[in-house]
Amino acid sequence: LDASHIPGARHIPRGPLELRVNDALPDPSVRILVYCELGKISTFAAATLHDMGFTRALARDGAFKAWREAGFPLETAAS
């Protein structure tokens, strides 16, 4: 797979999520769309964010694969 992502996305891997999210997103009231390639890891990440007080976090139904297949906009690291 290429290194594309949803425009405006911030890459925070699931592993260090709890350690990095407060620095990356200091306002817990912001809406957060969490996604991964197939939707499994993002579901856990969204639940973790909810537990941490990010009550507007949600996992994207269908995951990144569905976003890409629907032809929605993408960015690459070079964009």
Short mmCIF file of C-alpha atoms in Angstrom, two decimals:
data_model
loop_
_atom_site.label_atom_id
_atom_site.label_comp_id
_atom_site.label_asym_id
_atom_site.label_seq_id
_atom_site.Cartn_x
_atom_site.Cartn_y
_atom_site.Cartn_z
CA LEU A 1 0.00 0.00 0.00
CA ASP A 2 1.06 3.55 -0.59
CA ALA A 3 1.57 6.15 2.13
CA SER A 4 -1.65 8.01 1.43
CA HIS A 5 -4.00 9.25 4.14
CA ILE A 6 -7.21 11.20 4.64
CA PRO A 7 -6.51 14.94 4.14
CA GLY A 8 -5.63 16.66 7.41
CA ALA A 9 -5.00 13.37 9.22
CA ARG A 10 -2.42 13.12 11.98
CA HIS A 11 -0.61 9.82 12.28
CA ILE A 12 -0.63 8.53 15.85
CA PRO A 13 -0.01 4.77 15.96
CA ARG A 14 -2.19 2.72 18.31
CA GLY A 15 0.80 1.56 20.36
CA PRO A 16 1.83 4.97 21.77
CA LEU A 17 -1.65 6.53 21.51
CA GLU A 18 -2.10 7.07 25.25
CA LEU A 19 1.33 8.70 25.51
CA ARG A 20 1.02 10.99 22.48
CA VAL A 21 -2.61 12.03 22.11
CA ASN A 22 -2.64 14.78 24.74
CA ASP A 23 0.30 16.53 23.07
CA ALA A 24 -1.12 16.08 19.57
CA LEU A 25 -4.70 16.99 20.53
CA PRO A 26 -4.75 19.03 23.74
CA ASP A 27 -8.50 19.79 23.47
CA PRO A 28 -10.52 16.68 24.41
CA SER A 29 -13.70 18.26 23.01
CA VAL A 30 -12.50 18.10 19.39
CA ARG A 31 -14.09 15.64 17.01
CA ILE A 32 -11.65 12.85 16.16
CA LEU A 33 -12.14 10.45 13.28
CA VAL A 34 -9.99 7.39 13.91
CA TYR A 35 -9.22 5.03 11.06
CA CYS A 36 -6.96 2.17 10.08
CA GLU A 37 -6.78 0.00 6.99
CA LEU A 38 -9.46 -2.55 7.94
CA GLY A 39 -11.26 -0.95 10.91
CA LYS A 40 -10.25 -3.26 13.74
CA ILE A 41 -7.45 -1.31 15.41
CA SER A 42 -9.28 1.99 14.96
CA THR A 43 -12.28 0.66 16.88
CA PHE A 44 -10.03 -0.09 19.86
CA ALA A 45 -8.29 3.28 19.50
CA ALA A 46 -11.61 5.16 19.50
CA ALA A 47 -12.70 3.28 22.64
CA THR A 48 -9.40 4.16 24.32
CA LEU A 49 -9.84 7.82 23.40
CA HIS A 50 -13.35 7.78 24.88
CA ASP A 51 -11.94 6.32 28.10
CA MET A 52 -9.39 9.15 28.15
CA GLY A 53 -12.11 11.80 27.87
CA PHE A 54 -12.14 12.38 24.11
CA THR A 55 -15.89 11.84 23.96
CA ARG A 56 -16.23 12.91 20.31
CA ALA A 57 -13.82 10.26 18.99
CA LEU A 58 -15.29 7.74 16.59
CA ALA A 59 -14.00 5.03 14.30
CA ARG A 60 -14.72 5.33 10.59
CA ASP A 61 -17.14 2.66 9.39
CA GLY A 62 -15.57 0.63 6.60
CA ALA A 63 -12.10 1.87 7.48
CA PHE A 64 -9.56 3.48 5.18
CA LYS A 65 -10.03 0.77 2.57
CA ALA A 66 -13.64 1.88 2.02
CA TRP A 67 -12.62 5.57 1.94
CA ARG A 68 -10.07 4.86 -0.77
CA GLU A 69 -12.42 2.63 -2.78
CA ALA A 70 -15.15 5.31 -2.65
CA GLY A 71 -12.76 7.71 -4.35
CA PHE A 72 -12.71 10.21 -1.49
CA PRO A 73 -9.76 12.66 -1.37
CA LEU A 74 -6.32 11.41 -0.35
CA GLU A 75 -3.02 13.08 0.49
CA THR A 76 0.45 11.63 0.37
CA ALA A 77 3.51 12.60 2.36
CA ALA A 78 4.63 14.63 -0.67
CA SER A 79 1.28 16.49 -0.92
#
